[in-house]
Coordinates of C-alpha atoms in Angstrom, one line a residue:
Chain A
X1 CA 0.0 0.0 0.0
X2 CA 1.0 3.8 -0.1
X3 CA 0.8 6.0 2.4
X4 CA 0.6 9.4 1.1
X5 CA 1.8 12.5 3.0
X6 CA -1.9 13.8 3.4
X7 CA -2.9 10.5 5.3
X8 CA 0.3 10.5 7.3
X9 CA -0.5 14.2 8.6
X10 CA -4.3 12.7 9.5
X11 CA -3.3 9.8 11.1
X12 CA -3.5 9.6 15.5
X13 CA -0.6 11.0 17.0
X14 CA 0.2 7.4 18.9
X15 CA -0.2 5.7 15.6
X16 CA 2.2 7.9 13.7
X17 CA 4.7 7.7 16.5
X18 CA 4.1 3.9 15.8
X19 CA 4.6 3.9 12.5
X20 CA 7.4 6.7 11.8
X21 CA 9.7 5.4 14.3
X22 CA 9.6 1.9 12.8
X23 CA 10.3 2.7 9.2
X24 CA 14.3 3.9 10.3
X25 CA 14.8 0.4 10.4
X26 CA 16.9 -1.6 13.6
X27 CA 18.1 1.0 15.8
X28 CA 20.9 0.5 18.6
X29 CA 19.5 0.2 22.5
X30 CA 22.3 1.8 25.3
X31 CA 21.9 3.3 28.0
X32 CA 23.2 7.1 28.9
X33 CA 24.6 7.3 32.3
X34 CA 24.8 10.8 33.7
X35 CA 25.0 12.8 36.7
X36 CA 24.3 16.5 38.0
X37 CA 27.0 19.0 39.4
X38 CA 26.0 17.6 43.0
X39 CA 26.8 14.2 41.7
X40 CA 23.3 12.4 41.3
X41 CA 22.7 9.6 39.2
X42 CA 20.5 9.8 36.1
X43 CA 19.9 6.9 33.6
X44 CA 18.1 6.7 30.3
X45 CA 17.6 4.5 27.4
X46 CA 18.5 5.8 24.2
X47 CA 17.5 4.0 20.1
X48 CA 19.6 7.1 18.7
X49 CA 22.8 6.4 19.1
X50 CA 24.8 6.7 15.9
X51 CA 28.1 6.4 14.5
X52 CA 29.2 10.1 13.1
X53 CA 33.5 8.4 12.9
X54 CA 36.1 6.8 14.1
X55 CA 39.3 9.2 14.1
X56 CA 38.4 11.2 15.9
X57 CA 35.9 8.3 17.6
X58 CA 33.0 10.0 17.6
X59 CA 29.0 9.4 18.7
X60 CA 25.9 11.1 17.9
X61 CA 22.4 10.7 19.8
X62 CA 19.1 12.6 18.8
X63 CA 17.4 14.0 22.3
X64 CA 14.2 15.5 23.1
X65 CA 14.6 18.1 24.9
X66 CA 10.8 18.0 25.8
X67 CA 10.4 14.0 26.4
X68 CA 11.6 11.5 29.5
X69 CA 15.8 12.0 29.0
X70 CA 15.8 16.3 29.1
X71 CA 17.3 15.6 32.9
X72 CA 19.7 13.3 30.7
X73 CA 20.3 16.4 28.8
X74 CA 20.5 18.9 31.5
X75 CA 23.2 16.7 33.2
X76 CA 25.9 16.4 30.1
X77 CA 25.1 19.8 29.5
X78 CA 26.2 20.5 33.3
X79 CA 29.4 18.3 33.5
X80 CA 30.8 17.2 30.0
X81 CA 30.5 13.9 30.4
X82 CA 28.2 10.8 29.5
X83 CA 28.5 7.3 29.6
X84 CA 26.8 5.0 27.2
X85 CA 26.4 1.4 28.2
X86 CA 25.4 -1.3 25.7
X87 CA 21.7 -3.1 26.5
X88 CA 22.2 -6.5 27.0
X89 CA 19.5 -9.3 27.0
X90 CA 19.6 -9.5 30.4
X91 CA 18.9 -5.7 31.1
X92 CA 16.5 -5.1 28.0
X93 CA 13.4 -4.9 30.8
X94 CA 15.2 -2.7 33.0
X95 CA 16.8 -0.3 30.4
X96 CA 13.2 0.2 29.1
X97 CA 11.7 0.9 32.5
X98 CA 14.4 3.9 32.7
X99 CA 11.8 5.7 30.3
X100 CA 9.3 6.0 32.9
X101 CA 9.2 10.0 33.6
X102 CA 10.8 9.7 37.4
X103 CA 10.7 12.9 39.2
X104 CA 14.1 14.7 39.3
X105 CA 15.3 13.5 41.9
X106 CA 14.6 9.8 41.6
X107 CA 17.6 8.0 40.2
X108 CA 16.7 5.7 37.6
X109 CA 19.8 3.1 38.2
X110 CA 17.6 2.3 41.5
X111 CA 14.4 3.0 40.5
X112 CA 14.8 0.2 37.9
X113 CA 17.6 -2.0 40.1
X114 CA 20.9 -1.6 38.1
X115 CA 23.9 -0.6 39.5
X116 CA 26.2 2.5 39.5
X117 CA 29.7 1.6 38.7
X118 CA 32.5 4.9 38.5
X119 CA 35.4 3.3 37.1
X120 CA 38.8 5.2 37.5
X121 CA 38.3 8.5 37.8
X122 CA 35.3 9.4 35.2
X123 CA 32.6 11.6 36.0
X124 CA 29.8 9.9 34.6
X125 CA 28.3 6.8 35.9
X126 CA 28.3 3.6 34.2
X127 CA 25.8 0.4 34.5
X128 CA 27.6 -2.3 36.4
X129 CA 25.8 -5.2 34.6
X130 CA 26.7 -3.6 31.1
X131 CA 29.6 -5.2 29.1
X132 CA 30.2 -3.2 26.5
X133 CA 30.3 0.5 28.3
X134 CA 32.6 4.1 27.2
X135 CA 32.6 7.2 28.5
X136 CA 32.2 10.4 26.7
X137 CA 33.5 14.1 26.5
X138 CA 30.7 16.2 24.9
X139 CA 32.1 18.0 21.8
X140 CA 29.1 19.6 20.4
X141 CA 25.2 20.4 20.9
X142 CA 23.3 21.3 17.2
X143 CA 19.5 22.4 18.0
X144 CA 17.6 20.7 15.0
X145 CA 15.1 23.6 14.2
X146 CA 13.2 21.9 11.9
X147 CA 11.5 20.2 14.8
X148 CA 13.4 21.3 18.1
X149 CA 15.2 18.3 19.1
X150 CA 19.2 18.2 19.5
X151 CA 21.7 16.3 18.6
X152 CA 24.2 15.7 20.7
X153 CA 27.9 15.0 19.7
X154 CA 30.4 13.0 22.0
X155 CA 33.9 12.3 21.4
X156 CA 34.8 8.8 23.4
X157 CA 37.6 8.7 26.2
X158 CA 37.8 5.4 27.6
X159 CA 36.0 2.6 26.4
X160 CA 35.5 -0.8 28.8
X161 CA 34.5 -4.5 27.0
X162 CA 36.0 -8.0 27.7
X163 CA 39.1 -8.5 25.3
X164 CA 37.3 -12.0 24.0
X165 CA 34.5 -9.9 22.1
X166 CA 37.4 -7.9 19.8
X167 CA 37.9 -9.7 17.1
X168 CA 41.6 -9.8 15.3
X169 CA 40.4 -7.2 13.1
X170 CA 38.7 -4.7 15.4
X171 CA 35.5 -5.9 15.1
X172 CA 34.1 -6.3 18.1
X173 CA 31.4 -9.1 18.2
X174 CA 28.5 -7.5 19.9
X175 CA 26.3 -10.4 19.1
X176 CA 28.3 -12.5 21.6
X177 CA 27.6 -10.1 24.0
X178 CA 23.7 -10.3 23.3
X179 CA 23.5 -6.8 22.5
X180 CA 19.8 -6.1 21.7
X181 CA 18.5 -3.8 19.1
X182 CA 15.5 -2.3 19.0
X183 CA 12.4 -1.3 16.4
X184 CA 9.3 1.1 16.7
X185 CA 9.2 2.3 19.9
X186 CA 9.5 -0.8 22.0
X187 CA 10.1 -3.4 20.4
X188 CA 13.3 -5.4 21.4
X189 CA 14.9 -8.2 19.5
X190 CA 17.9 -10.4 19.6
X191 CA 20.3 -11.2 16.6
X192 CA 21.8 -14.0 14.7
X193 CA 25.0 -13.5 12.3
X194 CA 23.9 -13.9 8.4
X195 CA 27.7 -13.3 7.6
X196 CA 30.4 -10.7 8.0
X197 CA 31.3 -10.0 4.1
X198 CA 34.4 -8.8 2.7
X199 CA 35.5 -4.8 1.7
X200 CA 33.3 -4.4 -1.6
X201 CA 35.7 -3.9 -4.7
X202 CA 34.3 -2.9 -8.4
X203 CA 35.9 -6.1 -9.8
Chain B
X1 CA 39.5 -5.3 29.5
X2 CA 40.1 -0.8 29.5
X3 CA 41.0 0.7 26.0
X4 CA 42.0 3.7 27.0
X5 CA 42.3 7.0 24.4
X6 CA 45.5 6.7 24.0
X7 CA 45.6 3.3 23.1
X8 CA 42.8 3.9 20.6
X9 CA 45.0 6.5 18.8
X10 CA 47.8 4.3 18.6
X11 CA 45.7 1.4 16.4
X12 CA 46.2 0.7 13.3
X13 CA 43.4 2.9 11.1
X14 CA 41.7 -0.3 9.8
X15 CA 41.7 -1.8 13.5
X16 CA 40.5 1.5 14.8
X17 CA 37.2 1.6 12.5
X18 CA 36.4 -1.7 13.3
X19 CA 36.5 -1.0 16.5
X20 CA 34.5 2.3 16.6
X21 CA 31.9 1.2 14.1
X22 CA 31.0 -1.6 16.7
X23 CA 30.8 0.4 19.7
X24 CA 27.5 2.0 18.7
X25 CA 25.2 -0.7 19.0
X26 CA 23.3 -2.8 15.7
X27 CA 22.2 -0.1 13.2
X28 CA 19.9 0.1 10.7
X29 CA 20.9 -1.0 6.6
X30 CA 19.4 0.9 4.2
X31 CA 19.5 1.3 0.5
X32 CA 19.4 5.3 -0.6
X33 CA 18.0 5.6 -4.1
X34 CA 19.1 8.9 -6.1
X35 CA 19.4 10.5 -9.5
X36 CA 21.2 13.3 -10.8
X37 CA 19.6 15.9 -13.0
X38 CA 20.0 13.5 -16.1
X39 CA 18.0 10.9 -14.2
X40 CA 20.9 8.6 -14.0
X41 CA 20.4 6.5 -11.1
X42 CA 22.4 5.8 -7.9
X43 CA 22.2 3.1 -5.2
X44 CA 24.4 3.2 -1.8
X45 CA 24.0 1.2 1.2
X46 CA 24.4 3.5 4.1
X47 CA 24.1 2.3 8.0
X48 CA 23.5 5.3 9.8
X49 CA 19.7 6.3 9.2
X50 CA 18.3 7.4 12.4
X51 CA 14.8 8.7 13.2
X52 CA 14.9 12.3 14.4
X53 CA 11.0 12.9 14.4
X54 CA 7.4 11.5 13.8
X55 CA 5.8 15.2 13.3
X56 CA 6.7 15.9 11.0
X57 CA 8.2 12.9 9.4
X58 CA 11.9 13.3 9.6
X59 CA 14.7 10.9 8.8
X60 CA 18.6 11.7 9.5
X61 CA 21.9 10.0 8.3
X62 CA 25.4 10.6 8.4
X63 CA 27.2 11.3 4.9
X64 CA 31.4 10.9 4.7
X65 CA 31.5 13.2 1.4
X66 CA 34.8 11.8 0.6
X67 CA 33.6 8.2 0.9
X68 CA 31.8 6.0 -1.2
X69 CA 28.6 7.5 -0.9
X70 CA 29.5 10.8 -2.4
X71 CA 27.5 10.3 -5.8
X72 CA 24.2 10.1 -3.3
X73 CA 24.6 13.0 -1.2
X74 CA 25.6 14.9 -4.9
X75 CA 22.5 13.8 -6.4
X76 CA 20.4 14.6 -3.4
X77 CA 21.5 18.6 -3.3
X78 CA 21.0 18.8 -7.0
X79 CA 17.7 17.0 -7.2
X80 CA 16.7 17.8 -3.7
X81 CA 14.7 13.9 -3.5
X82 CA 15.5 10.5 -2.7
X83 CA 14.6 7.5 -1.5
X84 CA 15.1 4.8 1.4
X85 CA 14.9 1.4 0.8
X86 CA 15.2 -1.5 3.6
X87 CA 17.5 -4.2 3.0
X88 CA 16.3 -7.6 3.6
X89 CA 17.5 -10.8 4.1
X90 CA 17.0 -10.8 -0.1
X91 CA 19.0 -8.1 -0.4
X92 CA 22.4 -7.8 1.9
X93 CA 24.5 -9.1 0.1
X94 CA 23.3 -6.8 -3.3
X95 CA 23.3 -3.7 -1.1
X96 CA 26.8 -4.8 0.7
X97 CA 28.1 -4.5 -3.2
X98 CA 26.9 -1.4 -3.5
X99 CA 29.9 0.3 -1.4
X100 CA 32.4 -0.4 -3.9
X101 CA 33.7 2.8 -5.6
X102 CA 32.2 2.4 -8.2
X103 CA 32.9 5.1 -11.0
X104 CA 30.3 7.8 -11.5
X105 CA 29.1 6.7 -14.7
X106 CA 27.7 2.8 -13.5
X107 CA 24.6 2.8 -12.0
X108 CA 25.1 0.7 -8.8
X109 CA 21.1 -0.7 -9.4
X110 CA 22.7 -2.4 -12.2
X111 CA 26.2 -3.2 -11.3
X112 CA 24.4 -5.4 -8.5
X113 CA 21.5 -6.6 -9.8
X114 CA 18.8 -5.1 -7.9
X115 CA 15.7 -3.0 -10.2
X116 CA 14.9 0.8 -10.5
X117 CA 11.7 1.3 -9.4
X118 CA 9.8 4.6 -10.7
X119 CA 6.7 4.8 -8.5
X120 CA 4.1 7.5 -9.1
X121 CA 5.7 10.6 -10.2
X122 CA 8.5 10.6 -7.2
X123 CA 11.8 12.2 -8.8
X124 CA 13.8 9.1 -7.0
X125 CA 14.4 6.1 -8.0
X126 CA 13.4 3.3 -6.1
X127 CA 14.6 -0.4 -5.3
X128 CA 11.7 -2.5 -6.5
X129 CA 13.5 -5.9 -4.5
X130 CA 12.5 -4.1 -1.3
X131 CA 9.2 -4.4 0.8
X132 CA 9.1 -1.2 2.9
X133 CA 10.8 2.2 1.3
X134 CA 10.0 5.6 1.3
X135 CA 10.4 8.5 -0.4
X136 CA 12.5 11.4 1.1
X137 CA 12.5 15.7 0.2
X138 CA 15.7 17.0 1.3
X139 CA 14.9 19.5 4.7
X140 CA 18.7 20.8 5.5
X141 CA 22.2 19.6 5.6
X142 CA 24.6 20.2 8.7
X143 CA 28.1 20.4 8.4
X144 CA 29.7 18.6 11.2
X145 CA 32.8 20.4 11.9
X146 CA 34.3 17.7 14.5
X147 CA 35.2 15.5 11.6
X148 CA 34.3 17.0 8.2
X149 CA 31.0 14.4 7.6
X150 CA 27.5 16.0 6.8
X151 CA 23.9 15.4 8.5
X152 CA 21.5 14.8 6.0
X153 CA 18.0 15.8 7.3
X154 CA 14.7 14.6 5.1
X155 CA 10.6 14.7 5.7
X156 CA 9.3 12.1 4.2
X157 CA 6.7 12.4 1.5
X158 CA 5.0 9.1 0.9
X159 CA 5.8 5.0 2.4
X160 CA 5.5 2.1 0.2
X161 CA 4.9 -0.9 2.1
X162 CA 2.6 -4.1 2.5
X163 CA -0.9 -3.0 4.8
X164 CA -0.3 -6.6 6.5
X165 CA 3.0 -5.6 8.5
X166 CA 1.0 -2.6 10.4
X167 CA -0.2 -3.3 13.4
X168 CA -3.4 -2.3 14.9
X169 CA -1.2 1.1 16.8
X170 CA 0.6 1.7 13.8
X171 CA 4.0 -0.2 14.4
X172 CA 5.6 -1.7 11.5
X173 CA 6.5 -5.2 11.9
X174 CA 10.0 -5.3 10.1
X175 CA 11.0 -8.2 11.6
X176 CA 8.4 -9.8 9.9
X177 CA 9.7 -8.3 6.9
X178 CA 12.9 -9.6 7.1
X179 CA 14.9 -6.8 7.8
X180 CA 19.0 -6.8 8.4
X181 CA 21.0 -5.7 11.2
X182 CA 24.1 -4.0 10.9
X183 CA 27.2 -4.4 13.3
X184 CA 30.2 -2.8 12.4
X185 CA 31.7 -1.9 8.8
X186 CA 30.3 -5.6 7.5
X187 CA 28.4 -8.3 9.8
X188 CA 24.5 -8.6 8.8
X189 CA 22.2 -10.0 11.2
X190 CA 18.5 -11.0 11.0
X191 CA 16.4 -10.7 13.9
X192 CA 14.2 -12.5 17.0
X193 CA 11.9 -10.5 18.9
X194 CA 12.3 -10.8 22.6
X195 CA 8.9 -8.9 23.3
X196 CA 7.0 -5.9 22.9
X197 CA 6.9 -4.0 26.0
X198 CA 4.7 -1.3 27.1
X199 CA 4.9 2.4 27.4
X200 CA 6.8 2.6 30.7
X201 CA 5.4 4.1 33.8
X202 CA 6.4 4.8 37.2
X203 CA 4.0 2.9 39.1

């Protein structure tokens, strides 16, 4: 079937949100770990998290300023630093519940039972039961006027994964770790490998 | 094991981009269908779609302009259309080819053996292999000055897909569909749905 603009703009706003937010395709699931200036924890789950490159490494998310991660927001903003934390099959339930809209000054990591972890001296929080977890200097904030969201730009510092995931080559095998990935809204799926394929070449 | 930024630094470039690419999370694989002003069509597989907003409709993804995909992001400022096409577990390998450089002249539709697909009177070309696609008016490109890549912002105009994969709220059942994962520069993955969960409260 088509769906033309006109029908799109008529459709309920639930059903759009549906519908829009499925047609990206898979989108990543982590977890942002923050905290405020007086050190409190803040947690959020996150299906933006892009790849923008790799020298120097660098991650985009789109945020909301208006929906459940603006403290999220608030708190990079505040100190610099973010954490993102890889959702695992074993933390797919609770990283969801992390989009509940908790008051300010409810910390998600207990309101949903994961567990802070500071590792060396970072400012940010990370998730304790993650296994694939960085931390992040924020290099950049671009407000998106076309609909007033912003996306925010992190340049990695540290990154924290067990050494049997990184393949000989880089890769690192995220499947093994049973990263999750997400579609529509909530939707959360695990993987199986097709096949890693070679560097294209014309010939 | 810690990798810390130093380390990173000191990697090999190929080793580094493995690395970097995987840290995200799985992403999306998607086929963007252009033209230039001649109407001679282009095809690149690009891995960082990401929604940015249901109202309006607005899809974003990172271009490298000195990368493959360069032809694409050409065509989309001089035509100021294109199209997104979801690759399936028909098509990965097809749209994998399509990242070989390629010389301006070859079509990448043909050069891998997927079909242009002229639907209605959209000024893209379409992949007619694909089940769900979409079709895309250029809104604004960002520069990102961290690392020289651009953000490609687009509202979408009009959805192709089957009326069978909607559920009754409006998600899109891609899994159902067949849709591919993407981990890294080169691994696909198909998916199994752990469970739709619902919207997330605090009671």
């Amino acid at each position: 079937m088509k769906i033309s603009r006109q029908h799109l703009d008529e459709y309920e706003q639930r059903y759009r949100a549906n519908l829009i937010n499925s047609l990206s395709g898979f989108k990543s699931a982590n977890l942002v770990g923050t905290c405020n200036s007086e050190g409190a924890t803040n947690l959020a789950i996150v299906s933006s998290v892009v790849h923008v490159g790799a020298n120097p490494p660098l991650v985009g998310m789109i945020m909301r300023p208006n929906s459940v991660p603006r403290h999220t927001l608030e708190n990079i903003k505040a100190t610099g630093f973010y954490t993102i934390n890889q959702v695992s099959d074993k933390l797919w339930q609770a990283a969801h519940q992390t989009s509940a809209r908790y008051p300010r000054e409810v910390s998600e990591f207990d309101a949903v039972g994961l567990t802070v972890e500071n590792l060396a001296d970072f400012t940010a929080p990370y998730v304790a039961e993650a296994t694939l977890k960085y931390g992040l200097a924020l290099r950049e904030v671009i407000k998106l006027d076309l609909n007033d969201t912003e996306f925010v730009l992190g340049e990695i510092t540290e990154i924290h994964l067990p050494a049997e995931h990184i393949a000989a080559d880089g890769y690192v095998d995220i499947e093994a770790m049973k990263a999750v990935a997400v579609s529509g809204l909530d939707s959360y799926h695990i993987t199986k490998r097709l096949d890693r394929l070679p560097y294209a070449k014309t010939e």
